[in-house]
PDB file of C-alpha atoms in Angstrom:
ATOM      1  CA  MET X   3      14.088 -20.108 -13.263  1.00 40.00           C
ATOM      2  CA  PHE X   4      15.214 -18.876  -9.884  1.00 41.00           C
ATOM      3  CA  SER X   5      16.183 -20.310  -6.533  1.00 43.00           C
ATOM      4  CA  ILE X   6      13.687 -19.866  -3.718  1.00 41.00           C
ATOM      5  CA  PRO X   7      14.882 -17.477  -0.977  1.00 42.00           C
ATOM      6  CA  PRO X   8      15.265 -18.881   2.525  1.00 38.00           C
ATOM      7  CA  PRO X   9      12.101 -18.834   4.649  1.00 36.00           C
ATOM      8  CA  VAL X  10      11.614 -15.818   6.860  1.00 38.00           C
ATOM      9  CA  ILE X  11       8.845 -14.698   9.156  1.00 35.00           C
ATOM     10  CA  PRO X  12       6.485 -12.253   7.390  1.00 42.00           C
ATOM     11  CA  ALA X  13       5.165  -9.161   9.096  1.00 45.00           C
ATOM     12  CA  PRO X  14       1.748  -9.636  10.700  1.00 51.00           C
ATOM     13  CA  ALA X  15      -1.334  -8.619   8.749  1.00 63.00           C
ATOM     14  CA  THR X  16      -2.739  -5.178   9.471  1.00 70.00           C
ATOM     15  CA  VAL X  17      -6.444  -4.942  10.310  1.00 66.00           C
ATOM     16  CA  VAL X  18      -8.220  -1.629   9.701  1.00 68.00           C
ATOM     17  CA  GLY X  19     -11.940  -1.757  10.417  1.00 70.00           C
ATOM     18  CA  ARG X  20     -13.119  -4.848   8.492  1.00 85.00           C
ATOM     19  CA  LEU X  21     -10.146  -4.834   6.111  1.00 91.00           C
ATOM     20  CA  GLN X  22      -7.191  -7.156   6.616  1.00 92.00           C
ATOM     21  CA  ILE X  23      -4.094  -6.050   4.692  1.00 94.00           C
ATOM     22  CA  VAL X  24      -1.941  -9.133   4.212  1.00 96.00           C
ATOM     23  CA  SER X  25       1.761  -8.299   4.384  1.00 96.00           C
ATOM     24  CA  VAL X  26       3.685 -10.304   1.777  1.00 98.00           C
ATOM     25  CA  GLY X  27       7.426 -10.958   1.648  1.00 97.00           C
ATOM     26  CA  ALA X  28       9.865 -13.677   0.638  1.00 97.00           C
ATOM     27  CA  SER X  29       8.349 -16.313   2.904  1.00 96.00           C
ATOM     28  CA  ASN X  30       4.742 -16.166   1.693  1.00 97.00           C
ATOM     29  CA  PHE X  31       4.623 -14.579  -1.780  1.00 97.00           C
ATOM     30  CA  MET X  32       4.043 -17.883  -3.600  1.00 97.00           C
ATOM     31  CA  GLU X  33       1.262 -18.929  -1.238  1.00 97.00           C
ATOM     32  CA  GLU X  34      -0.460 -15.557  -1.478  1.00 97.00           C
ATOM     33  CA  LEU X  35      -0.120 -15.286  -5.265  1.00 98.00           C
ATOM     34  CA  ASP X  36      -1.581 -18.776  -5.617  1.00 97.00           C
ATOM     35  CA  ARG X  37      -4.480 -17.713  -3.390  1.00 97.00           C
ATOM     36  CA  ILE X  38      -4.980 -14.593  -5.498  1.00 98.00           C
ATOM     37  CA  GLY X  39      -4.979 -16.759  -8.629  1.00 97.00           C
ATOM     38  CA  LEU X  40      -7.860 -18.829  -7.259  1.00 97.00           C
ATOM     39  CA  LEU X  41      -9.774 -15.744  -6.112  1.00 97.00           C
ATOM     40  CA  LEU X  42      -9.402 -14.093  -9.519  1.00 97.00           C
ATOM     41  CA  GLN X  43     -11.898 -16.607 -10.877  1.00 96.00           C
ATOM     42  CA  MET X  44     -14.597 -15.000  -8.700  1.00 97.00           C
ATOM     43  CA  PHE X  45     -13.121 -11.514  -8.168  1.00 97.00           C
ATOM     44  CA  PRO X  46     -11.695 -10.489 -11.569  1.00 98.00           C
ATOM     45  CA  TYR X  47     -11.268  -6.759 -10.876  1.00 97.00           C
ATOM     46  CA  VAL X  48      -7.745  -6.016  -9.605  1.00 98.00           C
ATOM     47  CA  ALA X  49      -6.866  -2.593  -8.186  1.00 98.00           C
ATOM     48  CA  ILE X  50      -3.171  -1.840  -7.745  1.00 98.00           C
ATOM     49  CA  ASP X  51      -0.978   0.852  -6.265  1.00 98.00           C
ATOM     50  CA  THR X  52       2.810   1.088  -6.090  1.00 98.00           C
ATOM     51  CA  GLU X  53       5.279   2.852  -3.858  1.00 98.00           C
ATOM     52  CA  TYR X  54       8.765   3.757  -5.085  1.00 98.00           C
ATOM     53  CA  PRO X  55      11.683   5.887  -3.833  1.00 98.00           C
ATOM     54  CA  GLY X  56      10.536   9.132  -5.446  1.00 97.00           C
ATOM     55  CA  THR X  57      11.539  10.655  -8.764  1.00 97.00           C
ATOM     56  CA  LEU X  58      14.986  11.834  -9.852  1.00 96.00           C
ATOM     57  CA  HIS X  59      14.385  12.984 -13.422  1.00 93.00           C
ATOM     58  CA  GLY X  60      12.165  15.811 -14.601  1.00 89.00           C
ATOM     59  CA  ALA X  61      10.093  15.928 -17.755  1.00 84.00           C
ATOM     60  CA  PRO X  62      12.071  16.847 -20.885  1.00 84.00           C
ATOM     61  CA  ALA X  63      11.433  20.233 -22.448  1.00 78.00           C
ATOM     62  CA  GLY X  64      10.908  21.027 -26.100  1.00 72.00           C
ATOM     63  CA  PRO X  65       8.064  22.190 -28.370  1.00 70.00           C
ATOM     64  CA  ALA X  66       8.222  18.985 -30.408  1.00 69.00           C
ATOM     65  CA  LEU X  67       6.800  16.948 -27.518  1.00 76.00           C
ATOM     66  CA  THR X  68       3.151  16.902 -26.512  1.00 84.00           C
ATOM     67  CA  THR X  69       2.230  17.178 -22.840  1.00 87.00           C
ATOM     68  CA  ALA X  70       1.422  13.470 -22.768  1.00 89.00           C
ATOM     69  CA  ALA X  71       4.743  12.581 -24.427  1.00 91.00           C
ATOM     70  CA  ARG X  72       6.666  14.695 -21.913  1.00 93.00           C
ATOM     71  CA  TYR X  73       4.878  13.085 -18.989  1.00 95.00           C
ATOM     72  CA  TYR X  74       5.497   9.599 -20.314  1.00 96.00           C
ATOM     73  CA  ALA X  75       9.185  10.413 -20.819  1.00 95.00           C
ATOM     74  CA  PHE X  76       9.245  11.538 -17.172  1.00 96.00           C
ATOM     75  CA  VAL X  77       7.616   8.280 -16.035  1.00 97.00           C
ATOM     76  CA  LYS X  78       9.898   6.136 -18.180  1.00 98.00           C
ATOM     77  CA  ALA X  79      13.127   7.808 -17.044  1.00 97.00           C
ATOM     78  CA  ASN X  80      12.281   7.301 -13.380  1.00 98.00           C
ATOM     79  CA  VAL X  81      10.779   3.812 -13.571  1.00 98.00           C
ATOM     80  CA  ASP X  82      13.683   2.581 -15.708  1.00 98.00           C
ATOM     81  CA  GLU X  83      16.152   3.664 -13.021  1.00 98.00           C
ATOM     82  CA  LEU X  84      14.350   3.147  -9.709  1.00 98.00           C
ATOM     83  CA  PRO X  85      12.851  -0.089  -8.312  1.00 98.00           C
ATOM     84  CA  ALA X  86       9.397  -0.568  -6.860  1.00 98.00           C
ATOM     85  CA  LEU X  87       9.207  -0.755  -3.071  1.00 98.00           C
ATOM     86  CA  GLN X  88       5.648  -1.999  -2.605  1.00 98.00           C
ATOM     87  CA  LEU X  89       2.664  -3.224  -4.585  1.00 98.00           C
ATOM     88  CA  GLY X  90      -0.802  -2.963  -3.086  1.00 98.00           C
ATOM     89  CA  LEU X  91      -3.465  -5.241  -4.564  1.00 98.00           C
ATOM     90  CA  THR X  92      -7.209  -5.392  -3.920  1.00 98.00           C
ATOM     91  CA  LEU X  93      -9.647  -7.757  -5.651  1.00 98.00           C
ATOM     92  CA  CYS X  94     -13.389  -7.306  -6.118  1.00 97.00           C
ATOM     93  CA  ASP X  95     -16.269  -8.660  -8.178  1.00 96.00           C
ATOM     94  CA  GLU X  96     -18.470  -6.673 -10.552  1.00 92.00           C
ATOM     95  CA  GLY X  97     -20.549  -5.345  -7.663  1.00 92.00           C
ATOM     96  CA  GLY X  98     -17.531  -4.249  -5.634  1.00 94.00           C
ATOM     97  CA  LYS X  99     -17.588  -7.151  -3.173  1.00 95.00           C
ATOM     98  CA  LEU X 100     -14.152  -8.088  -1.822  1.00 96.00           C
ATOM     99  CA  PRO X 101     -12.998 -11.598  -0.896  1.00 96.00           C
ATOM    100  CA  GLU X 102     -13.312 -12.352   2.807  1.00 93.00           C
ATOM    101  CA  ALA X 103     -11.675 -14.643   5.335  1.00 90.00           C
ATOM    102  CA  ILE X 104     -12.432 -15.581   8.934  1.00 87.00           C
ATOM    103  CA  ASP X 105      -9.745 -14.560  11.412  1.00 82.00           C
ATOM    104  CA  ASP X 106      -8.725 -16.267  14.650  1.00 81.00           C
ATOM    105  CA  TYR X 107     -11.432 -14.360  16.537  1.00 83.00           C
ATOM    106  CA  GLY X 108     -14.238 -15.484  14.231  1.00 85.00           C
ATOM    107  CA  ARG X 109     -14.520 -12.124  12.477  1.00 84.00           C
ATOM    108  CA  SER X 110     -15.229 -11.950   8.756  1.00 89.00           C
ATOM    109  CA  LEU X 111     -12.627  -9.616   7.257  1.00 91.00           C
ATOM    110  CA  GLN X 112     -12.216  -8.317   3.727  1.00 93.00           C
ATOM    111  CA  LEU X 113      -8.808  -8.971   2.161  1.00 95.00           C
ATOM    112  CA  ALA X 114      -6.212  -6.807   0.444  1.00 96.00           C
ATOM    113  CA  TRP X 115      -2.497  -7.449  -0.073  1.00 97.00           C
ATOM    114  CA  GLU X 116       0.703  -5.459   0.298  1.00 97.00           C
ATOM    115  CA  PHE X 117       3.774  -6.953  -1.407  1.00 98.00           C
ATOM    116  CA  ASN X 118       7.102  -5.696  -0.076  1.00 98.00           C
ATOM    117  CA  PHE X 119      10.087  -5.875  -2.435  1.00 98.00           C
ATOM    118  CA  SER X 120      13.730  -6.299  -1.477  1.00 98.00           C
ATOM    119  CA  ASP X 121      15.422  -4.721  -4.509  1.00 98.00           C
ATOM    120  CA  PHE X 122      16.125  -1.307  -2.989  1.00 98.00           C
ATOM    121  CA  ASP X 123      19.090  -0.651  -0.689  1.00 98.00           C
ATOM    122  CA  ILE X 124      18.556   2.697   0.991  1.00 97.00           C
ATOM    123  CA  ALA X 125      22.261   2.948   1.846  1.00 96.00           C
ATOM    124  CA  ARG X 126      23.322   2.701  -1.803  1.00 96.00           C
ATOM    125  CA  GLY X 127      20.356   3.281  -4.076  1.00 97.00           C
ATOM    126  CA  ARG X 128      19.559   6.663  -5.547  1.00 97.00           C
ATOM    127  CA  HIS X 129      16.328   8.170  -4.252  1.00 97.00           C
ATOM    128  CA  ALA X 130      14.459  11.381  -3.527  1.00 97.00           C
ATOM    129  CA  PRO X 131      15.033  12.146   0.173  1.00 97.00           C
ATOM    130  CA  GLU X 132      11.639  13.788   0.667  1.00 97.00           C
ATOM    131  CA  SER X 133       9.854  10.711  -0.715  1.00 97.00           C
ATOM    132  CA  VAL X 134      11.872   8.381   1.503  1.00 97.00           C
ATOM    133  CA  GLN X 135      11.110  10.526   4.541  1.00 97.00           C
ATOM    134  CA  PHE X 136       7.404  10.476   3.755  1.00 97.00           C
ATOM    135  CA  LEU X 137       7.330   6.700   3.389  1.00 97.00           C
ATOM    136  CA  MET X 138       9.182   6.323   6.678  1.00 97.00           C
ATOM    137  CA  SER X 139       6.650   8.615   8.347  1.00 96.00           C
ATOM    138  CA  GLN X 140       3.909   6.256   7.130  1.00 95.00           C
ATOM    139  CA  GLY X 141       5.599   3.253   8.697  1.00 95.00           C
ATOM    140  CA  PHE X 142       7.522   1.789   5.770  1.00 96.00           C
ATOM    141  CA  HIS X 143      10.727   0.143   7.048  1.00 96.00           C
ATOM    142  CA  PHE X 144      13.382   0.111   4.335  1.00 97.00           C
ATOM    143  CA  ASP X 145      15.753  -2.225   6.186  1.00 97.00           C
ATOM    144  CA  VAL X 146      12.974  -4.730   6.893  1.00 97.00           C
ATOM    145  CA  ALA X 147      11.883  -4.729   3.251  1.00 98.00           C
ATOM    146  CA  ARG X 148      15.470  -5.195   2.136  1.00 98.00           C
ATOM    147  CA  GLU X 149      15.972  -8.203   4.431  1.00 97.00           C
ATOM    148  CA  TYR X 150      12.561  -9.880   4.359  1.00 97.00           C
ATOM    149  CA  GLY X 151      10.912  -8.639   1.170  1.00 98.00           C
ATOM    150  CA  VAL X 152      10.604 -10.612  -2.045  1.00 98.00           C
ATOM    151  CA  PRO X 153      12.841  -9.810  -5.039  1.00 98.00           C
ATOM    152  CA  SER X 154      10.599  -8.329  -7.709  1.00 98.00           C
ATOM    153  CA  ALA X 155      11.940 -10.833 -10.259  1.00 98.00           C
ATOM    154  CA  TYR X 156      10.686 -13.755  -8.122  1.00 98.00           C
ATOM    155  CA  PHE X 157       7.319 -12.048  -7.653  1.00 98.00           C
ATOM    156  CA  ALA X 158       6.938 -11.329 -11.371  1.00 98.00           C
ATOM    157  CA  ASP X 159       7.875 -14.858 -12.405  1.00 98.00           C
ATOM    158  CA  TRP X 160       5.339 -16.411 -10.054  1.00 98.00           C
ATOM    159  CA  LEU X 161       2.622 -13.874 -10.978  1.00 98.00           C
ATOM    160  CA  ALA X 162       3.125 -14.595 -14.682  1.00 98.00           C
ATOM    161  CA  GLY X 163       2.604 -18.291 -13.971  1.00 98.00           C
ATOM    162  CA  VAL X 164      -0.532 -17.610 -11.935  1.00 98.00           C
ATOM    163  CA  LEU X 165      -2.032 -15.521 -14.752  1.00 98.00           C
ATOM    164  CA  ALA X 166      -1.108 -18.121 -17.361  1.00 97.00           C
ATOM    165  CA  ARG X 167      -2.942 -20.809 -15.385  1.00 97.00           C
ATOM    166  CA  LEU X 168      -6.260 -18.951 -15.159  1.00 96.00           C
ATOM    167  CA  PRO X 169      -9.022 -21.137 -16.631  1.00 95.00           C
ATOM    168  CA  HIS X 170     -10.218 -20.185 -20.102  1.00 93.00           C
ATOM    169  CA  TRP X 171     -13.815 -20.015 -18.911  1.00 94.00           C
ATOM    170  CA  CYS X 172     -13.256 -17.270 -16.353  1.00 93.00           C
ATOM    171  CA  GLN X 173     -13.464 -13.555 -17.072  1.00 95.00           C
ATOM    172  CA  PRO X 174     -10.071 -12.026 -17.966  1.00 96.00           C
ATOM    173  CA  PRO X 175      -8.827  -9.748 -15.205  1.00 98.00           C
ATOM    174  CA  THR X 176      -9.565  -6.046 -15.280  1.00 97.00           C
ATOM    175  CA  TRP X 177      -6.628  -4.088 -13.860  1.00 98.00           C
ATOM    176  CA  VAL X 178      -7.315  -0.738 -12.223  1.00 97.00           C
ATOM    177  CA  ALA X 179      -5.195   2.057 -10.762  1.00 98.00           C
ATOM    178  CA  PHE X 180      -5.752   5.674  -9.757  1.00 97.00           C
ATOM    179  CA  GLY X 181      -3.341   8.002 -11.533  1.00 96.00           C
ATOM    180  CA  GLY X 182      -1.872   4.786 -12.856  1.00 96.00           C
ATOM    181  CA  ALA X 183       1.012   5.742 -15.151  1.00 97.00           C
ATOM    182  CA  PHE X 184       3.670   4.764 -12.605  1.00 98.00           C
ATOM    183  CA  ASP X 185       1.667   1.771 -11.369  1.00 98.00           C
ATOM    184  CA  PHE X 186       1.246   0.167 -14.784  1.00 98.00           C
ATOM    185  CA  ALA X 187       4.796   1.144 -15.755  1.00 98.00           C
ATOM    186  CA  TYR X 188       6.194  -0.725 -12.755  1.00 98.00           C
ATOM    187  CA  MET X 189       4.029  -3.762 -13.494  1.00 98.00           C
ATOM    188  CA  VAL X 190       5.346  -3.825 -17.068  1.00 98.00           C
ATOM    189  CA  LYS X 191       8.925  -3.381 -15.856  1.00 98.00           C
ATOM    190  CA  MET X 192       8.712  -6.230 -13.358  1.00 98.00           C
ATOM    191  CA  LEU X 193       6.910  -8.613 -15.710  1.00 98.00           C
ATOM    192  CA  SER X 194       9.422  -7.787 -18.468  1.00 98.00           C
ATOM    193  CA  GLY X 195      12.352  -8.871 -16.335  1.00 97.00           C
ATOM    194  CA  GLY X 196      13.485  -5.331 -15.498  1.00 97.00           C
ATOM    195  CA  GLN X 197      13.939  -4.319 -19.134  1.00 98.00           C
ATOM    196  CA  PRO X 198      13.572  -0.624 -20.074  1.00 98.00           C
ATOM    197  CA  LEU X 199      10.017   0.499 -20.700  1.00 98.00           C
ATOM    198  CA  PRO X 200       8.694   0.861 -24.258  1.00 97.00           C
ATOM    199  CA  ASP X 201       9.378   4.161 -26.014  1.00 96.00           C
ATOM    200  CA  THR X 202       5.760   5.334 -26.306  1.00 95.00           C
ATOM    201  CA  PRO X 203       2.693   5.306 -24.039  1.00 94.00           C
ATOM    202  CA  GLU X 204       0.766   3.360 -26.659  1.00 95.00           C
ATOM    203  CA  GLU X 205       3.365   0.604 -26.508  1.00 97.00           C
ATOM    204  CA  LEU X 206       3.274   0.663 -22.697  1.00 97.00           C
ATOM    205  CA  VAL X 207      -0.500   0.125 -22.601  1.00 97.00           C
ATOM    206  CA  ALA X 208      -0.309  -2.633 -25.219  1.00 97.00           C
ATOM    207  CA  ARG X 209       2.465  -4.299 -23.228  1.00 98.00           C
ATOM    208  CA  ALA X 210       0.469  -3.996 -19.992  1.00 98.00           C
ATOM    209  CA  ARG X 211      -2.558  -5.656 -21.581  1.00 98.00           C
ATOM    210  CA  TYR X 212      -0.408  -8.489 -22.910  1.00 98.00           C
ATOM    211  CA  LEU X 213       1.569  -9.152 -19.724  1.00 98.00           C
ATOM    212  CA  LEU X 214      -1.384  -8.756 -17.371  1.00 98.00           C
ATOM    213  CA  ARG X 215      -3.663 -10.792 -19.659  1.00 97.00           C
ATOM    214  CA  GLY X 216      -6.539  -8.352 -19.350  1.00 97.00           C
ATOM    215  CA  SER X 217      -7.767  -4.802 -19.719  1.00 96.00           C
ATOM    216  CA  VAL X 218      -6.390  -1.704 -17.960  1.00 97.00           C
ATOM    217  CA  PHE X 219      -8.280   1.240 -16.518  1.00 95.00           C
ATOM    218  CA  ASP X 220      -7.341   4.418 -14.680  1.00 96.00           C
ATOM    219  CA  ALA X 221     -10.040   5.553 -12.259  1.00 95.00           C
ATOM    220  CA  LYS X 222      -8.509   9.044 -12.141  1.00 94.00           C
ATOM    221  CA  CYS X 223      -8.924   9.402 -15.902  1.00 92.00           C
ATOM    222  CA  MET X 224     -12.536   8.263 -15.562  1.00 91.00           C
ATOM    223  CA  ALA X 225     -13.110  10.866 -12.834  1.00 90.00           C
ATOM    224  CA  GLU X 226     -11.518  13.619 -14.913  1.00 89.00           C
ATOM    225  CA  HIS X 227     -13.921  13.014 -17.795  1.00 86.00           C
ATOM    226  CA  CYS X 228     -17.197  12.205 -16.087  1.00 84.00           C
ATOM    227  CA  GLY X 229     -18.627  15.734 -16.325  1.00 83.00           C
ATOM    228  CA  ARG X 230     -18.242  16.573 -12.651  1.00 86.00           C
ATOM    229  CA  PRO X 231     -15.858  19.539 -12.318  1.00 90.00           C
ATOM    230  CA  GLU X 232     -15.252  18.924  -8.612  1.00 92.00           C
ATOM    231  CA  LEU X 233     -13.428  15.716  -9.557  1.00 90.00           C
ATOM    232  CA  CYS X 234     -11.060  17.315 -12.073  1.00 90.00           C
ATOM    233  CA  GLY X 235      -7.504  17.462 -10.789  1.00 90.00           C
ATOM    234  CA  ALA X 236      -8.496  15.904  -7.467  1.00 92.00           C
ATOM    235  CA  GLY X 237      -6.379  13.352  -5.654  1.00 93.00           C
ATOM    236  CA  LEU X 238      -7.261   9.894  -4.378  1.00 95.00           C
ATOM    237  CA  ARG X 239      -8.724  10.897  -1.025  1.00 93.00           C
ATOM    238  CA  THR X 240     -10.632  13.880  -2.415  1.00 94.00           C
ATOM    239  CA  VAL X 241     -12.250  11.848  -5.183  1.00 94.00           C
ATOM    240  CA  ALA X 242     -13.163   9.150  -2.666  1.00 94.00           C
ATOM    241  CA  ALA X 243     -14.770  11.736  -0.363  1.00 93.00           C
ATOM    242  CA  VAL X 244     -16.722  13.449  -3.167  1.00 93.00           C
ATOM    243  CA  LEU X 245     -18.049  10.103  -4.417  1.00 92.00           C
ATOM    244  CA  GLY X 246     -19.041   9.039  -0.907  1.00 92.00           C
ATOM    245  CA  VAL X 247     -16.651   6.098  -0.836  1.00 90.00           C
ATOM    246  CA  PRO X 248     -16.629   4.706   2.729  1.00 85.00           C
ATOM    247  CA  GLN X 249     -13.401   5.595   4.487  1.00 82.00           C
ATOM    248  CA  LEU X 250     -11.338   3.195   6.571  1.00 81.00           C
ATOM    249  CA  HIS X 251     -11.280   3.960  10.304  1.00 74.00           C
ATOM    250  CA  PRO X 252      -8.896   4.492  11.874  1.00 74.00           C
ATOM    251  CA  ALA X 253      -7.182   6.031   8.854  1.00 76.00           C
ATOM    252  CA  PRO X 254      -4.484   3.592   7.673  1.00 83.00           C
ATOM    253  CA  PRO X 255      -0.970   4.572   6.580  1.00 85.00           C
ATOM    254  CA  ARG X 256      -0.797   6.069   3.096  1.00 91.00           C
ATOM    255  CA  LEU X 257       0.960   3.031   1.676  1.00 95.00           C
ATOM    256  CA  ALA X 258       0.242   0.730  -1.251  1.00 97.00           C
ATOM    257  CA  GLY X 259      -2.222  -1.689   0.366  1.00 96.00           C
ATOM    258  CA  PRO X 260      -4.778   0.824   1.675  1.00 95.00           C
ATOM    259  CA  LYS X 261      -4.411   2.981  -1.448  1.00 97.00           C
ATOM    260  CA  SER X 262      -5.209   0.029  -3.704  1.00 97.00           C
ATOM    261  CA  HIS X 263      -8.352  -0.548  -1.610  1.00 96.00           C
ATOM    262  CA  THR X 264      -9.457   3.063  -2.075  1.00 96.00           C
ATOM    263  CA  ALA X 265      -8.714   2.872  -5.819  1.00 97.00           C
ATOM    264  CA  CYS X 266     -10.866  -0.267  -5.990  1.00 97.00           C
ATOM    265  CA  ARG X 267     -13.776   1.493  -4.296  1.00 95.00           C
ATOM    266  CA  ILE X 268     -13.480   4.557  -6.545  1.00 95.00           C
ATOM    267  CA  TYR X 269     -13.407   2.445  -9.696  1.00 95.00           C
ATOM    268  CA  THR X 270     -16.501   0.507  -8.636  1.00 94.00           C
ATOM    269  CA  VAL X 271     -18.444   3.722  -8.089  1.00 92.00           C
ATOM    270  CA  MET X 272     -17.187   5.253 -11.338  1.00 89.00           C
ATOM    271  CA  ARG X 273     -18.017   2.127 -13.340  1.00 88.00           C
ATOM    272  CA  THR X 274     -21.416   1.269 -11.880  1.00 81.00           C
ATOM    273  CA  LEU X 275     -22.923   4.632 -10.959  1.00 72.00           C
ATOM    274  CA  VAL X 276     -21.177   7.471 -12.781  1.00 70.00           C
ATOM    275  CA  HIS X 277     -20.540   5.746 -16.127  1.00 62.00           C
ATOM    276  CA  GLY X 278     -23.514   3.388 -16.078  1.00 66.00           C
ATOM    277  CA  GLY X 279     -21.863  -0.024 -16.194  1.00 61.00           C
ATOM    278  CA  ASP X 280     -19.233  -1.870 -18.184  1.00 60.00           C
ATOM    279  CA  GLY X 281     -20.677  -0.925 -21.567  1.00 57.00           C
ATOM    280  CA  TYR X 282     -20.080   2.795 -21.050  1.00 62.00           C
ATOM    281  CA  ALA X 283     -17.021   2.508 -18.816  1.00 72.00           C
ATOM    282  CA  TYR X 284     -15.204   0.429 -21.426  1.00 75.00           C
ATOM    283  CA  ALA X 285     -14.690   3.592 -23.465  1.00 81.00           C
ATOM    284  CA  TYR X 286     -11.967   4.421 -20.924  1.00 86.00           C
ATOM    285  CA  GLU X 287     -10.051   1.171 -21.305  1.00 87.00           C
ATOM    286  CA  GLY X 288      -6.370   1.891 -21.920  1.00 89.00           C
ATOM    287  CA  LEU X 289      -6.650   5.602 -21.105  1.00 89.00           C
ATOM    288  CA  ILE X 290      -4.036   6.301 -18.434  1.00 92.00           C
ATOM    289  CA  ASP X 291      -4.073   9.694 -16.721  1.00 87.00           C
ATOM    290  CA  GLY X 292      -1.264  11.960 -17.874  1.00 83.00           C
ATOM    291  CA  ILE X 293      -0.085   9.918 -20.855  1.00 80.00           C
ATOM    292  CA  TYR X 294      -3.262  10.213 -22.982  1.00 78.00           C
TER     293      TYR X 294
END
């Protein structure tokens, strides 16, 4: 068990169009995770995105390693050493509907979450300068996250409890990312108490399923193999534009919350329209872009 951090004032929620991105730190992570736990009973699809302080280690060379094995070794080396900075999380139901709440002005707003972690000290922690500069340009405040964010160990402990308390009658959660090797790796790291990642991608996926108590999908992998060449090798925004996913206006910062929302929208389109529903889409369960 852990001691609860002292209460602090969280950053205000960000509203983009009809989307409210709830900023989560040390003062409100338990409340928001409990709310997410209740919403999971009606909105069991969970799209995630992570931000982290870049990469320090390259992929190992050698003819004995497959491309997937080299990429996983690259992911593992960096995730094992560097902490997560943010986790974006967006829920939806099977039709892509997001949970909504009424704000102080009587507007009905869709909800997404952005968890800010306090583990990283920019003055001491190793990082890739270009990645840090980019995150700062998007409005991420390292000092604020360090002071007011939630330690990832506290977050993971409370999330594990929320998942364990889900009723047996509800649909197990379906976890989704776009280009999700780092995203699922960080989830496994946090929920494993910061232990090193498993040695193989197969073990990582099995561990993710076990810890997250559900299935795992990568919308980028689904896009790569859907028979549409214009989606091959394309990034998050390009895939969203090609698929006609509605864009947020004004364009939000390229941080974890908005990116999880876009990943959610892409997955819904890929699952319902491109791959013809859960029956066909399930062939992609556990296939993470780059490591399979």
